[in-house]
Structure formats: structure tokens, C-alpha cells
CSV table of C-alpha atoms (C1' of nucleotides) in Angstrom, one decimal:
chain,number,residue,atom,x,y,z
A,1215,MET,CA,-141.5,105.2,-86.0
A,1216,PRO,CA,-138.9,106.7,-83.7
A,1217,LYS,CA,-136.7,104.4,-81.7
A,1218,THR,CA,-137.6,104.4,-78.0
A,1219,PRO,CA,-135.4,103.7,-74.9
A,1220,PRO,CA,-134.8,100.0,-74.3
A,1221,GLY,CA,-137.7,98.2,-72.5
A,1222,GLN,CA,-140.1,101.2,-72.6
A,1223,THR,CA,-142.2,100.1,-75.6
A,1224,ARG,CA,-141.9,96.5,-74.4
A,1225,ASN,CA,-143.6,97.5,-71.1
A,1226,ARG,CA,-146.4,99.4,-72.9
A,1227,VAL,CA,-147.0,96.4,-75.2
A,1228,PHE,CA,-147.1,94.1,-72.2
A,1229,ARG,CA,-149.6,96.3,-70.3
A,1230,PHE,CA,-151.8,96.5,-73.4
A,1231,VAL,CA,-151.8,92.7,-74.0
A,1232,ARG,CA,-152.3,92.0,-70.3
A,1233,ASP,CA,-155.3,94.2,-70.1
A,1234,CYS,CA,-156.8,92.6,-73.2
A,1235,LEU,CA,-156.3,89.2,-71.7
A,1236,LEU,CA,-157.8,90.2,-68.4
A,1237,ARG,CA,-160.8,91.3,-70.4
A,1238,GLY,CA,-160.9,87.7,-71.7
A,1239,ASP,CA,-159.9,88.7,-75.2
A,1240,SER,CA,-156.6,87.6,-76.7
A,1241,PRO,CA,-155.4,90.1,-79.3
A,1242,SER,CA,-153.9,89.3,-82.7
A,1243,LEU,CA,-150.5,90.6,-83.6
A,1244,ARG,CA,-152.1,93.0,-86.1
A,1245,GLU,CA,-154.5,94.3,-83.5
A,1246,VAL,CA,-151.6,95.2,-81.2
A,1247,GLN,CA,-149.8,96.7,-84.2
A,1248,ARG,CA,-152.7,98.9,-85.1
A,1249,HIS,CA,-153.1,100.0,-81.4
A,1250,PHE,CA,-149.5,101.2,-81.3
A,1251,GLY,CA,-149.3,102.4,-84.9
A,1252,PHE,CA,-146.3,100.1,-85.8
A,1253,ARG,CA,-145.7,99.8,-89.4
A,1254,ALA,CA,-144.6,96.2,-89.3
A,1255,VAL,CA,-146.2,93.2,-87.7
A,1256,GLU,CA,-142.8,91.8,-86.9
A,1257,THR,CA,-142.2,94.5,-84.4
A,1258,VAL,CA,-145.1,93.2,-82.4
A,1259,ARG,CA,-144.0,89.6,-82.7
A,1260,ALA,CA,-140.5,90.5,-81.6
A,1261,HIS,CA,-141.9,92.2,-78.5
A,1262,LEU,CA,-144.3,89.3,-77.7
A,1263,THR,CA,-141.6,86.7,-78.3
A,1264,ALA,CA,-139.3,88.6,-75.9
A,1265,LEU,CA,-142.1,88.9,-73.3
A,1266,VAL,CA,-142.6,85.1,-73.5
A,1267,GLU,CA,-138.9,84.6,-73.0
A,1268,GLU,CA,-139.0,86.9,-70.0
A,1269,GLY,CA,-141.8,84.7,-68.7
A,1270,ARG,CA,-144.2,87.6,-68.6
A,1271,LEU,CA,-146.5,85.9,-71.2
A,1272,VAL,CA,-147.2,82.4,-72.3
A,1273,LYS,CA,-148.0,81.2,-75.8
A,1274,GLU,CA,-150.0,78.3,-77.1
A,1275,PRO,CA,-148.1,77.3,-80.2
A,1276,GLY,CA,-149.8,76.8,-83.6
A,1277,ARG,CA,-152.8,78.7,-82.6
A,1278,ALA,CA,-154.3,82.0,-83.6
A,1279,ARG,CA,-154.6,84.5,-80.8
A,1280,GLY,CA,-152.7,82.1,-78.6
A,1281,TYR,CA,-151.1,84.4,-76.1
A,1282,ARG,CA,-152.1,83.9,-72.5
A,1283,LEU,CA,-151.2,85.2,-69.1
A,1284,PRO,CA,-148.9,82.8,-67.1
A,1285,LYS,CA,-150.6,80.6,-64.6
A,1286,ARG,CA,-150.0,82.7,-61.6
A,1287,PHE,CA,-152.3,85.3,-63.1
A,1288,SER,CA,-155.1,83.1,-64.3
A,1289,SER,CA,-155.4,80.7,-61.4
A,1290,PRO,CA,-157.8,82.0,-58.8
A,1291,ALA,CA,-155.1,81.8,-56.1
A,1292,PRO,CA,-152.2,79.5,-55.3
A,1293,ASP,CA,-154.0,77.5,-52.6
A,1294,TRP,CA,-157.3,77.3,-54.3
A,1295,PRO,CA,-158.1,74.2,-56.2
A,1296,THR,CA,-157.5,74.5,-59.9
A,1297,GLY,CA,-160.4,73.7,-62.0
A,1298,ARG,CA,-162.8,74.7,-64.7
A,1299,LEU,CA,-165.1,77.6,-64.4
A,1300,GLN,CA,-168.6,76.1,-64.8
A,1301,PRO,CA,-172.1,77.5,-64.7
A,1302,VAL,CA,-173.6,76.0,-61.5
A,1303,PRO,CA,-177.4,76.1,-61.4
A,1304,LEU,CA,-178.9,78.3,-58.7
A,1305,LEU,CA,-182.0,76.7,-57.3
A,1306,GLY,CA,-185.0,78.7,-56.5
A,1307,GLU,CA,-187.7,77.2,-54.2
A,1308,VAL,CA,-186.7,73.7,-53.3
A,1309,ALA,CA,-189.6,73.4,-51.0
A,1310,ALA,CA,-192.4,73.6,-53.5
A,1311,GLY,CA,-191.7,70.8,-55.9
A,1312,GLY,CA,-189.2,68.0,-55.4
A,1313,PHE,CA,-185.5,68.5,-55.5
A,1314,GLU,CA,-185.1,67.0,-59.0
A,1315,GLU,CA,-187.5,69.5,-60.5
A,1316,ALA,CA,-185.6,72.3,-58.8
A,1317,ILE,CA,-182.4,71.2,-60.5
A,1318,GLU,CA,-184.1,71.2,-63.9
A,1319,ASN,CA,-185.5,74.7,-63.4
A,1320,PRO,CA,-182.7,76.8,-62.1
A,1321,GLU,CA,-183.3,80.4,-61.2
A,1322,GLY,CA,-180.0,81.3,-62.8
A,1323,ASN,CA,-176.4,80.2,-63.1
A,1324,LEU,CA,-173.3,81.0,-61.1
A,1325,PRO,CA,-169.9,80.8,-62.6
A,1326,VAL,CA,-168.0,78.6,-60.1
A,1327,GLU,CA,-164.6,77.1,-60.2
A,1328,ILE,CA,-165.0,73.3,-59.9
A,1329,PRO,CA,-162.2,70.7,-59.7
A,1330,ASP,CA,-161.2,68.9,-62.8
A,1331,SER,CA,-162.0,65.6,-61.2
A,1332,ARG,CA,-165.7,66.5,-60.6
A,1333,ASP,CA,-168.6,66.9,-62.9
A,1334,LEU,CA,-170.8,70.0,-63.3
A,1335,SER,CA,-173.8,67.8,-62.3
A,1336,ASP,CA,-172.3,67.3,-58.9
A,1337,TYR,CA,-173.0,70.9,-58.0
A,1338,PHE,CA,-175.8,73.2,-57.3
A,1339,ALA,CA,-176.2,76.5,-55.5
A,1340,LEU,CA,-178.9,77.6,-53.0
A,1341,ARG,CA,-180.0,80.8,-51.3
A,1342,VAL,CA,-179.8,80.6,-47.6
A,1343,ARG,CA,-182.9,81.4,-45.6
A,1344,GLY,CA,-183.0,82.0,-41.9
A,1345,GLU,CA,-180.5,82.9,-39.2
A,1346,SER,CA,-179.8,79.4,-37.9
A,1347,MET,CA,-176.2,79.3,-39.2
A,1348,SER,CA,-175.1,82.9,-38.6
A,1349,GLY,CA,-172.7,81.7,-35.9
A,1350,ALA,CA,-170.7,80.1,-38.7
A,1351,GLY,CA,-170.8,83.3,-40.8
A,1352,ILE,CA,-173.6,82.1,-43.0
A,1353,LEU,CA,-176.3,84.7,-43.2
A,1354,PRO,CA,-179.7,84.8,-44.7
A,1355,GLY,CA,-179.5,85.8,-48.3
A,1356,ASP,CA,-176.1,84.3,-48.8
A,1357,THR,CA,-175.6,81.8,-51.6
A,1358,VAL,CA,-174.0,78.4,-50.8
A,1359,ILE,CA,-172.5,76.2,-53.4
A,1360,VAL,CA,-173.2,72.6,-52.7
A,1361,GLU,CA,-171.3,69.4,-53.7
A,1362,ARG,CA,-173.5,66.4,-54.0
A,1363,ARG,CA,-170.8,63.7,-54.2
A,1364,GLY,CA,-169.6,61.4,-51.5
A,1365,THR,CA,-171.1,60.2,-48.3
A,1366,PRO,CA,-171.9,62.8,-45.6
A,1367,VAL,CA,-169.2,63.1,-42.9
A,1368,SER,CA,-169.8,64.2,-39.4
A,1369,GLY,CA,-168.9,67.8,-38.7
A,1370,GLN,CA,-169.5,69.0,-42.3
A,1371,ILE,CA,-171.9,71.8,-43.1
A,1372,VAL,CA,-174.6,70.2,-45.2
A,1373,VAL,CA,-177.8,70.9,-47.0
A,1374,ALA,CA,-180.6,68.6,-45.8
A,1375,LEU,CA,-184.0,68.1,-47.4
A,1376,LEU,CA,-186.4,68.0,-44.5
A,1377,GLU,CA,-190.1,68.0,-44.9
A,1378,GLU,CA,-189.8,69.3,-48.5
A,1379,GLU,CA,-187.6,72.1,-47.3
A,1380,ALA,CA,-183.9,72.5,-47.8
A,1381,THR,CA,-181.9,73.7,-44.8
A,1382,VAL,CA,-178.3,74.4,-44.1
A,1383,LYS,CA,-177.0,72.9,-40.9
A,1384,ARG,CA,-173.9,71.3,-39.4
A,1385,LEU,CA,-174.2,67.5,-39.5
A,1386,HIS,CA,-173.3,65.3,-36.6
A,1387,LEU,CA,-173.5,61.5,-36.7
A,1388,GLY,CA,-173.5,59.6,-33.5
A,1389,GLN,CA,-174.9,56.3,-32.1
A,1390,ASP,CA,-178.2,58.1,-31.5
A,1391,GLY,CA,-178.5,58.7,-35.2
A,1392,MET,CA,-178.3,61.9,-37.2
A,1393,GLU,CA,-178.2,65.4,-35.7
A,1394,LEU,CA,-178.5,68.7,-37.6
A,1395,ARG,CA,-177.0,71.4,-35.5
A,1396,PRO,CA,-177.6,75.1,-36.1
A,1397,GLU,CA,-174.9,77.5,-35.2
A,1398,ASN,CA,-176.9,80.1,-33.4
A,1399,PRO,CA,-177.9,79.9,-29.7
A,1400,GLY,CA,-181.5,80.7,-30.5
A,1401,PHE,CA,-182.1,77.6,-32.5
A,1402,ASP,CA,-182.6,74.0,-31.5
A,1403,THR,CA,-180.7,70.9,-32.8
A,1404,LEU,CA,-182.9,68.8,-35.1
A,1405,ARG,CA,-183.0,65.0,-34.7
A,1406,PRO,CA,-185.0,63.8,-37.7
A,1407,PRO,CA,-186.3,60.3,-37.5
A,1408,PRO,CA,-184.7,57.9,-39.9
A,1409,GLY,CA,-186.1,58.1,-43.4
A,1410,THR,CA,-187.5,61.6,-43.0
A,1411,CYS,CA,-184.4,63.4,-44.0
A,1412,ARG,CA,-182.1,63.4,-47.0
A,1413,ILE,CA,-178.7,65.0,-47.1
A,1414,LEU,CA,-178.4,66.7,-50.5
A,1415,GLY,CA,-174.7,67.5,-50.2
A,1416,ARG,CA,-172.1,69.5,-48.4
A,1417,VAL,CA,-171.5,73.2,-48.6
A,1418,VAL,CA,-168.1,73.9,-50.3
A,1419,GLU,CA,-168.3,77.6,-51.0
A,1420,LEU,CA,-170.2,80.7,-49.8
A,1421,ARG,CA,-170.9,83.9,-51.7
A,1422,ARG,CA,-172.5,87.1,-50.4
A,1423,GLN,CA,-173.3,90.2,-52.4
A,1424,ILE,CA,-173.2,93.3,-50.2
A,1425,ARG,CA,-175.5,96.2,-50.9
B,712,MET,CA,-172.5,60.8,-88.5
B,713,PRO,CA,-176.0,59.8,-87.6
B,714,LYS,CA,-178.7,62.4,-87.6
B,715,THR,CA,-179.8,63.4,-84.1
B,716,PRO,CA,-183.2,64.7,-83.0
B,717,PRO,CA,-183.7,68.4,-83.7
B,718,GLY,CA,-182.1,70.7,-81.2
B,719,GLN,CA,-180.2,68.0,-79.3
B,720,THR,CA,-176.8,68.4,-80.9
B,721,ARG,CA,-177.4,72.1,-81.0
B,722,ASN,CA,-177.7,72.2,-77.3
B,723,ARG,CA,-174.6,70.1,-76.8
B,724,VAL,CA,-172.6,72.4,-79.1
B,725,PHE,CA,-173.9,75.4,-77.1
B,726,ARG,CA,-172.9,73.9,-73.8
B,727,PHE,CA,-169.4,73.1,-75.1
B,728,VAL,CA,-168.8,76.6,-76.5
B,729,ARG,CA,-170.3,78.2,-73.5
B,730,ASP,CA,-168.0,76.3,-71.2
B,731,CYS,CA,-165.0,77.3,-73.3
B,732,LEU,CA,-166.0,80.9,-73.2
B,733,LEU,CA,-166.6,80.8,-69.4
B,734,ARG,CA,-163.0,79.6,-69.2
B,735,GLY,CA,-162.0,82.6,-71.2
B,736,ASP,CA,-161.1,80.7,-74.3
B,737,SER,CA,-163.0,81.2,-77.6
B,738,PRO,CA,-162.8,78.0,-79.6
B,739,SER,CA,-162.3,77.8,-83.3
B,740,LEU,CA,-164.8,76.0,-85.6
B,741,ARG,CA,-162.3,73.2,-86.1
B,742,GLU,CA,-161.8,72.8,-82.4
B,743,VAL,CA,-165.5,72.3,-81.9
B,744,GLN,CA,-165.5,70.0,-84.9
B,745,ARG,CA,-162.8,67.8,-83.4
B,746,HIS,CA,-164.5,67.7,-80.0
B,747,PHE,CA,-167.7,66.3,-81.5
B,748,GLY,CA,-166.1,64.3,-84.2
B,749,PHE,CA,-168.0,66.1,-87.0
B,750,ARG,CA,-166.6,65.4,-90.4
B,751,ALA,CA,-167.4,68.8,-91.8
B,752,VAL,CA,-166.5,72.3,-90.4
B,753,GLU,CA,-169.7,73.5,-92.0
B,754,THR,CA,-171.7,71.5,-89.6
B,755,VAL,CA,-170.3,73.5,-86.7
B,756,ARG,CA,-170.7,76.8,-88.5
B,757,ALA,CA,-174.3,76.0,-89.1
B,758,HIS,CA,-174.9,75.3,-85.5
B,759,LEU,CA,-173.1,78.4,-84.3
B,760,THR,CA,-174.8,80.6,-86.8
B,761,ALA,CA,-178.1,79.2,-85.6
B,762,LEU,CA,-177.1,79.8,-82.0
B,763,VAL,CA,-176.3,83.4,-82.8
B,764,GLU,CA,-179.7,83.8,-84.5
B,765,GLU,CA,-181.4,82.3,-81.5
B,766,GLY,CA,-179.5,84.9,-79.4
B,767,ARG,CA,-177.7,82.3,-77.4
B,768,LEU,CA,-174.3,83.4,-78.7
B,769,VAL,CA,-172.9,86.6,-80.1
B,770,LYS,CA,-170.3,86.9,-82.9
B,771,GLU,CA,-167.7,89.5,-83.7
B,772,PRO,CA,-167.6,89.5,-87.4
B,773,GLY,CA,-164.4,89.3,-89.5
B,774,ARG,CA,-162.5,87.9,-86.6
B,775,ALA,CA,-160.9,84.6,-85.8
B,776,ARG,CA,-162.3,83.0,-82.6
B,777,GLY,CA,-164.9,85.7,-82.5
B,778,TYR,CA,-167.8,84.0,-80.7
B,779,ARG,CA,-168.8,85.4,-77.3
B,780,LEU,CA,-171.5,85.0,-74.7
B,781,PRO,CA,-174.3,87.5,-74.8
B,782,LYS,CA,-174.2,89.9,-71.9
B,783,ARG,CA,-177.2,88.5,-70.1
B,784,PHE,CA,-176.2,84.9,-69.9
B,785,SER,CA,-173.5,85.5,-67.4
B,786,SER,CA,-176.0,87.0,-65.1
B,787,PRO,CA,-176.0,84.7,-62.1
B,788,ALA,CA,-179.6,85.3,-61.1
B,789,PRO,CA,-182.5,87.5,-62.1
B,790,ASP,CA,-182.0,90.0,-59.2
B,791,TRP,CA,-178.2,90.1,-59.4
B,792,PRO,CA,-176.7,93.0,-61.3
B,793,THR,CA,-176.0,92.0,-64.9
B,794,GLY,CA,-172.5,92.4,-65.9
B,795,ARG,CA,-169.4,90.8,-67.4
B,796,LEU,CA,-167.4,88.1,-65.8
B,797,GLN,CA,-164.0,89.5,-65.2
B,798,PRO,CA,-160.8,88.3,-63.6
B,799,VAL,CA,-160.4,90.5,-60.6
B,800,PRO,CA,-156.8,90.6,-59.2
B,801,LEU,CA,-156.4,89.0,-55.8
B,802,LEU,CA,-153.9,91.0,-53.8
B,803,GLY,CA,-151.3,89.3,-51.6
B,804,GLU,CA,-149.6,91.2,-48.9
B,805,VAL,CA,-150.7,94.8,-49.1
B,806,ALA,CA,-148.7,95.7,-46.0
B,807,ALA,CA,-145.2,95.1,-47.4
B,808,GLY,CA,-145.1,97.4,-50.4
B,809,GLY,CA,-147.5,100.1,-51.2
B,810,PHE,CA,-151.0,99.5,-52.6
B,811,GLU,CA,-150.1,100.3,-56.2
B,812,GLU,CA,-147.4,97.7,-56.3
B,813,ALA,CA,-149.8,95.1,-54.8
B,814,ILE,CA,-152.2,95.8,-57.7
B,815,GLU,CA,-149.5,95.3,-60.2
B,816,ASN,CA,-148.4,91.9,-58.7
B,817,PRO,CA,-151.6,90.0,-58.0
B,818,GLU,CA,-151.4,86.7,-56.2
B,819,GLY,CA,-154.0,85.4,-58.6
B,820,ASN,CA,-157.3,86.3,-60.3
B,821,LEU,CA,-160.9,85.7,-59.3
B,822,PRO,CA,-163.7,85.5,-61.9
B,823,VAL,CA,-166.1,88.1,-60.7
B,824,GLU,CA,-169.3,89.5,-62.2
B,825,ILE,CA,-168.9,93.2,-62.5
B,826,PRO,CA,-171.5,95.7,-63.7
B,827,ASP,CA,-171.3,96.9,-67.3
B,828,SER,CA,-171.0,100.4,-66.2
B,829,ARG,CA,-167.8,99.7,-64.2
B,830,ASP,CA,-164.3,99.0,-65.3
B,831,LEU,CA,-162.2,96.1,-64.3
B,832,SER,CA,-159.6,98.5,-62.8
B,833,ASP,CA,-162.2,99.6,-60.3
B,834,TYR,CA,-162.0,96.2,-58.5
B,835,PHE,CA,-159.6,94.1,-56.5
B,836,ALA,CA,-159.9,91.2,-54.1
B,837,LEU,CA,-158.3,90.7,-50.7
B,838,ARG,CA,-157.9,88.0,-48.2
B,839,VAL,CA,-159.4,88.8,-44.8
B,840,ARG,CA,-157.1,88.6,-41.8
B,841,GLY,CA,-158.3,88.6,-38.2
B,842,GLU,CA,-161.6,88.2,-36.4
B,843,SER,CA,-162.6,91.8,-36.1
B,844,MET,CA,-165.6,91.5,-38.5
B,845,SER,CA,-166.9,88.1,-37.6
B,846,GLY,CA,-170.0,89.7,-36.2
B,847,ALA,CA,-170.9,90.7,-39.8
B,848,GLY,CA,-170.3,87.2,-41.1
B,849,ILE,CA,-166.8,88.1,-42.4
B,850,LEU,CA,-164.3,85.5,-41.1
B,851,PRO,CA,-160.5,85.2,-41.4
B,852,GLY,CA,-159.6,83.5,-44.6
B,853,ASP,CA,-162.6,84.9,-46.5
B,854,THR,CA,-162.0,86.8,-49.7
B,855,VAL,CA,-163.6,90.1,-50.1
B,856,ILE,CA,-164.1,91.8,-53.5
B,857,VAL,CA,-163.6,95.6,-53.2
B,858,GLU,CA,-164.9,98.4,-55.4
B,859,ARG,CA,-162.7,101.4,-55.6
B,860,ARG,CA,-165.1,103.8,-57.2
B,861,GLY,CA,-167.1,106.6,-55.5
B,862,THR,CA,-166.8,108.4,-52.2
B,863,PRO,CA,-167.0,106.4,-49.0
B,864,VAL,CA,-170.4,106.5,-47.4
B,865,SER,CA,-171.0,106.1,-43.7
B,866,GLY,CA,-172.2,102.7,-42.8
B,867,GLN,CA,-170.5,100.8,-45.6
B,868,ILE,CA,-168.1,98.0,-45.0
B,869,VAL,CA,-164.8,99.3,-46.4
B,870,VAL,CA,-161.1,98.4,-46.8
B,871,ALA,CA,-158.9,100.9,-45.2
B,872,LEU,CA,-155.1,101.3,-45.6
B,873,LEU,CA,-153.8,102.1,-42.1
B,874,GLU,CA,-150.2,102.1,-41.2
B,875,GLU,CA,-149.3,100.2,-44.4
B,876,GLU,CA,-151.8,97.5,-43.5
B,877,ALA,CA,-155.2,96.9,-45.1
B,878,THR,CA,-158.1,96.2,-42.8
B,879,VAL,CA,-161.8,95.5,-43.3
B,880,LYS,CA,-164.1,97.6,-41.0
B,881,ARG,CA,-167.4,99.3,-41.0
B,882,LEU,CA,-167.0,103.0,-41.8
B,883,HIS,CA,-168.7,105.7,-39.7
B,884,LEU,CA,-168.4,109.4,-40.5
B,885,GLY,CA,-169.4,111.8,-37.9
B,886,GLN,CA,-168.5,115.4,-36.8
B,887,ASP,CA,-165.6,113.9,-34.8
B,888,GLY,CA,-164.1,112.5,-38.0
B,889,MET,CA,-163.7,109.0,-39.3
B,890,GLU,CA,-164.4,105.9,-37.3
B,891,LEU,CA,-163.6,102.4,-38.3
B,892,ARG,CA,-165.8,100.1,-36.3
B,893,PRO,CA,-165.1,96.4,-36.0
B,894,GLU,CA,-168.1,94.0,-35.6
B,895,ASN,CA,-166.8,91.9,-32.8
B,896,PRO,CA,-167.2,92.8,-29.1
B,897,GLY,CA,-163.5,92.0,-28.4
B,898,PHE,CA,-162.2,94.7,-30.7
B,899,ASP,CA,-162.0,98.5,-30.3
B,900,THR,CA,-163.2,101.2,-32.7
B,901,LEU,CA,-160.3,102.9,-34.5
B,902,ARG,CA,-160.2,106.7,-34.9
B,903,PRO,CA,-157.3,107.4,-37.2
B,904,PRO,CA,-156.0,111.0,-37.2
B,905,PRO,CA,-156.7,112.8,-40.4
B,906,GLY,CA,-154.1,111.9,-43.1
B,907,THR,CA,-153.1,108.6,-41.6
B,908,CYS,CA,-155.8,106.5,-43.2
B,909,ARG,CA,-156.9,106.0,-46.8
B,910,ILE,CA,-160.1,104.2,-47.7
B,911,LEU,CA,-159.3,101.9,-50.6
B,912,GLY,CA,-162.9,101.0,-51.4
B,913,ARG,CA,-166.0,99.3,-50.2
B,914,VAL,CA,-166.6,95.6,-49.9
B,915,VAL,CA,-169.2,94.5,-52.5
B,916,GLU,CA,-168.9,90.7,-52.4
B,917,LEU,CA,-167.6,88.0,-50.1
B,918,ARG,CA,-166.4,84.5,-50.9
B,919,ARG,CA,-165.5,81.7,-48.7
B,920,GLN,CA,-164.1,78.3,-49.6
B,921,ILE,CA,-165.1,75.6,-47.1
B,922,ARG,CA,-162.9,72.6,-46.4
C,551,DT,C1',-113.1,102.3,-84.9
C,552,DG,C1',-115.6,98.2,-85.3
C,553,DG,C1',-118.7,95.1,-83.0
C,554,DT,C1',-122.9,94.2,-80.8
C,555,DA,C1',-127.4,94.9,-79.1
C,556,DT,C1',-131.9,97.0,-79.5
C,557,DA,C1',-135.9,99.2,-82.0
C,558,DC,C1',-138.1,99.2,-85.9
C,559,DC,C1',-139.4,98.3,-90.9
C,560,DA,C1',-140.6,95.5,-95.4
C,561,DG,C1',-142.5,92.0,-97.7
C,562,DA,C1',-143.2,87.2,-98.7
C,563,DC,C1',-145.0,83.1,-97.0
C,564,DA,C1',-147.6,79.5,-94.4
C,565,DA,C1',-150.8,78.0,-91.2
C,566,DA,C1',-155.1,78.7,-88.9
C,567,DT,C1',-159.6,79.9,-89.4
C,568,DG,C1',-164.0,81.5,-91.3
C,569,DT,C1',-167.2,81.4,-95.5
C,570,DC,C1',-169.4,79.7,-99.4
C,571,DT,C1',-171.8,76.6,-102.5
C,572,DG,C1',-173.7,72.3,-103.3
C,573,DT,C1',-175.1,67.4,-101.9
C,574,DT,C1',-177.3,63.5,-99.2
C,575,DA,C1',-180.1,61.9,-96.0
C,576,DT,C1',-184.2,61.9,-92.6
C,577,DG,C1',-188.3,63.2,-90.6
C,578,DC,C1',-192.5,65.9,-90.6
C,579,DT,C1',-196.7,67.8,-92.8
C,580,DG,C1',-200.3,68.9,-95.9
D,60,DC,C1',-196.8,61.5,-102.4
D,61,DA,C1',-194.6,66.3,-102.9
D,62,DG,C1',-192.8,70.0,-100.3
D,63,DC,C1',-190.1,71.6,-96.7
D,64,DA,C1',-187.2,72.0,-92.9
D,65,DT,C1',-183.2,70.1,-90.3
D,66,DA,C1',-178.8,67.4,-89.7
D,67,DA,C1',-174.9,66.4,-91.6
D,68,DC,C1',-171.2,66.0,-95.2
D,69,DA,C1',-167.6,67.6,-98.9
D,70,DG,C1',-164.5,70.5,-100.7
D,71,DA,C1',-163.1,74.8,-102.6
D,72,DC,C1',-162.0,79.4,-101.3
D,73,DA,C1',-160.9,83.9,-98.8
D,74,DT,C1',-159.5,86.1,-94.9
D,75,DT,C1',-157.1,86.4,-90.7
D,76,DT,C1',-153.2,85.5,-88.3
D,77,DG,C1',-148.5,83.9,-87.3
D,78,DT,C1',-143.7,83.1,-89.1
D,79,DC,C1',-139.7,83.9,-91.5
D,80,DT,C1',-135.8,86.2,-93.7
D,81,DG,C1',-133.5,90.3,-94.4
D,82,DG,C1',-132.8,95.3,-94.0
D,83,DT,C1',-132.0,100.3,-91.7
D,84,DA,C1',-130.9,103.1,-88.0
D,85,DT,C1',-129.3,104.3,-83.4
D,86,DA,C1',-127.1,103.7,-79.0
D,87,DC,C1',-123.5,101.7,-76.4
D,88,DC,C1',-119.1,99.6,-75.4
D,89,DA,C1',-114.5,97.6,-75.8
DNA sequence: TGGTATACCAGACAAATGTCTGTTATGCTG
DNA sequence: CAGCATAACAGACATTTGTCTGGTATACCA
């Protein structure tokens, strides 16, 4: 193998390993070796060790296929909460059966980043129906991710179970009781009598597929 | 270790391995063993082999940490396109440097489902600045996922690189040339002279974190 | 000229990891 | 009950993978 200018091969190795890792697939030293046609494993190890020292890679010691991308690559974004990626159940028709049955029979699962302090069972996802929240940028067909934990707070966007139907509205709590306010001039504020409405949780994330 | 009802432990093992894999981290047999407190590795292997036979997992033979999720699991919902979950780079300031440098230095990564037919390099994510698209339910602070492939089509929501700044607008192509239309009455349509504007791709997904 | 750094090679070794074979229970079923 | 399937265990073994120690060659610099 001919000797290459300093740093050149190193960069190629980095790009290869990075792309593997982005594909969610940590390569072994020998896989990298084969890819580049090196005749010694040690060549690869030298490069990877150097890359770790440069801070371009991170290694979990004592572990096969233990190379990782440093945090700033793997975390969703600096200001997003760090957490685990978990399959959150996407509920179909909440109206038909009760809410509990809907949780048990999800239409599918959504990979969602949830905080380490929370449990997967605190979350579910729901398809939005109707235009009533379009003023808040929540359109029909959007998917909302809902957190069930905690007591409802005035001003939050919540999912309420009302007459066997789940709806997304902004919650307001006053001395007159509970108000569910749409954010669209064409819709009226709901003032459900006590006992007829259950707050399922608050909306923490929104996803929309376009086209 | 007491014997558990049929299928019960199997499901717990599956959920554990699935969660590891969603985090992008294939566990070794002994890691699973430790997690459940099994006293034999073989117990884990039996479960995993069974899960592969049931089609709930997939295995790359002759390879350490070779268990994977089958393609279809990661599908969020029946009508969503099936694809792989991939870490899409979230770009920071596109304005400052050029676009290519921004791709190389992502601010973070977002786990996004991308179709099998596409490549990870066809995608990037971007934070939305400004109110110009709020009429389309795209608010400042939202994250858009952008597909770079294909030719721009009139009517699509696109990301355009204009004067070293990336903006989200709706594209219209007419005989007068290209128009970038905001969806907010307070903003004007842009008609960039030929050569001054580059369409980076079309918006395929939107995500918003609330509170 | 010698020293030093870098790129790469060679092979032995050790640790991590997957595979196999056989054994002990337990529950179900004919 | 015998037969069978499942859950779990035990330990040996093979393969994959990472680590180490030392060597060759080339470029660069004092």
C-alpha cells in the first residue's frame, strides 16, 4: 500500500466510518480494513485511535463495534431535550371504543424522542381531525404527540375526551370552570359541564408529512 | 430463574432489543442476558432465534451484534411510506458559510423515516425562521425535513438559497420565471432574477416541539 | 547527517461475542 | 400416564473483533 499525504487517508477513513454510523451500523476494524484494502488491521486502529484523540469520534471501551459519533452529532439538537428514542403508539379512532382500548390497539408506532425521566407509557400519538386549531399551526391530518403526565395547566394545548371523541384545543381554567378554546375564528369555545370531559394529556410535539 | 408463561418473557426481550435498536445500538447476547438476569447466554439466543423465526427481528449472520429490526416495523403507520429510520443532519446557520459546509457540520441529527428507495444524503433538516409561511401552518422555530432529489415542481413548498440565506416558500413556475410565494398576507412574493436563486429541495415533513 | 513524525505492514494475543450440545424443570395434551 | 413443547440452565467451543509489540519505508526538518 503506497504511503499517502498526511491526513488524507485519515479523512477518508473518517468519512467512511461516519457514514456507517449515520446508517446506524458501527463497523468493525476489519470491515474498514477490507473497504480500504489495507493489509493490516493495525492501520485502521491507528487511524481510529487518532480520530478519537482529535475528538472526531468517540469510543466505548471494551466493546466490539464500539465506535460512535460524538454527542453533537447524535443528539437531535442542542436545545432539544435529550432522551431515548421510543416507539410511541399512534391511536386510530378514539371515538369508537374507549380510550384504553385505543391505546392497546395502536394503528402504528412513531419513533419519538422522549426524556429519560419519563416512561413510554406516558405518551401516545393522535391524528388531528378538523380545522379548529389551524390558527396555532395545527392542521387536519397532522399527528400530535401527547404526554399524559401531570395536571393540566391553563394555556396548554391539550387533547380532551369529550362525548367519546378526542379533540385538540387550548385549555383555559377560570372560576367559571374549564374552557376548551379553538384557535380558528370560525369555531366556538367549548364549556363542557363538569364530569363530561376528560383531559387526556398535553400536546408536546407535532409532525406533518407533506405530499 | 422461574419459568414464565409462554411468550411473556419473549415479548419483554423483544421490547428491550427493539428499544436498543431504535436507539441505534445493537445489543450483544450477554448485554441482554445481564439486563434480564438470565444465568445462561443460551436463553437469550433461544429467544432471539425464535424472534427471528417469527419475523419480529432480522439477523445478519456471522457478525457480532448483528440483530436488526425488520424493515416494516419502523413504519410509523399503515399509510405512511415504509422506510428506514435515519439520522438526518440538522443544519445550523446556512447563511454564514455555503450550503455544502453546512451539510458537513450539522448542528445535530434528527431520526427521520426515509423511503428505502432514497439515500440518507438526499435529506437534511432546517430550522424555520420568520413568519412568512405561517398561513401554511409552518411557524418560526419549526423544523422542516427537506428532500434534495428531483426537479422542483410548481406548487411545492421548497427551501431556496437566496443571497446566502435559506428560506422556506411555496414555489411557482410560470412563463415569467420563478416565484417564491409566502403564505402570509404581510409578506411579498419574491421574483429572484435567474441565477441568483437555488432550490435546495422540497419540504417533506415538519416537526414542532411545543413547550 | 541524524532525528522525528507519519503511513503502513506483520503477526501474535486477548477479550468480546455467537454457537453448539446436553440437561432440568414445567405445563399441556392425547 | 407418556409424549411433546417451552423456559431456562450449564459449560465448552469457535469466530469475530480489538489490542499489543515491533518492523519498514518515506518525508521533513534541524
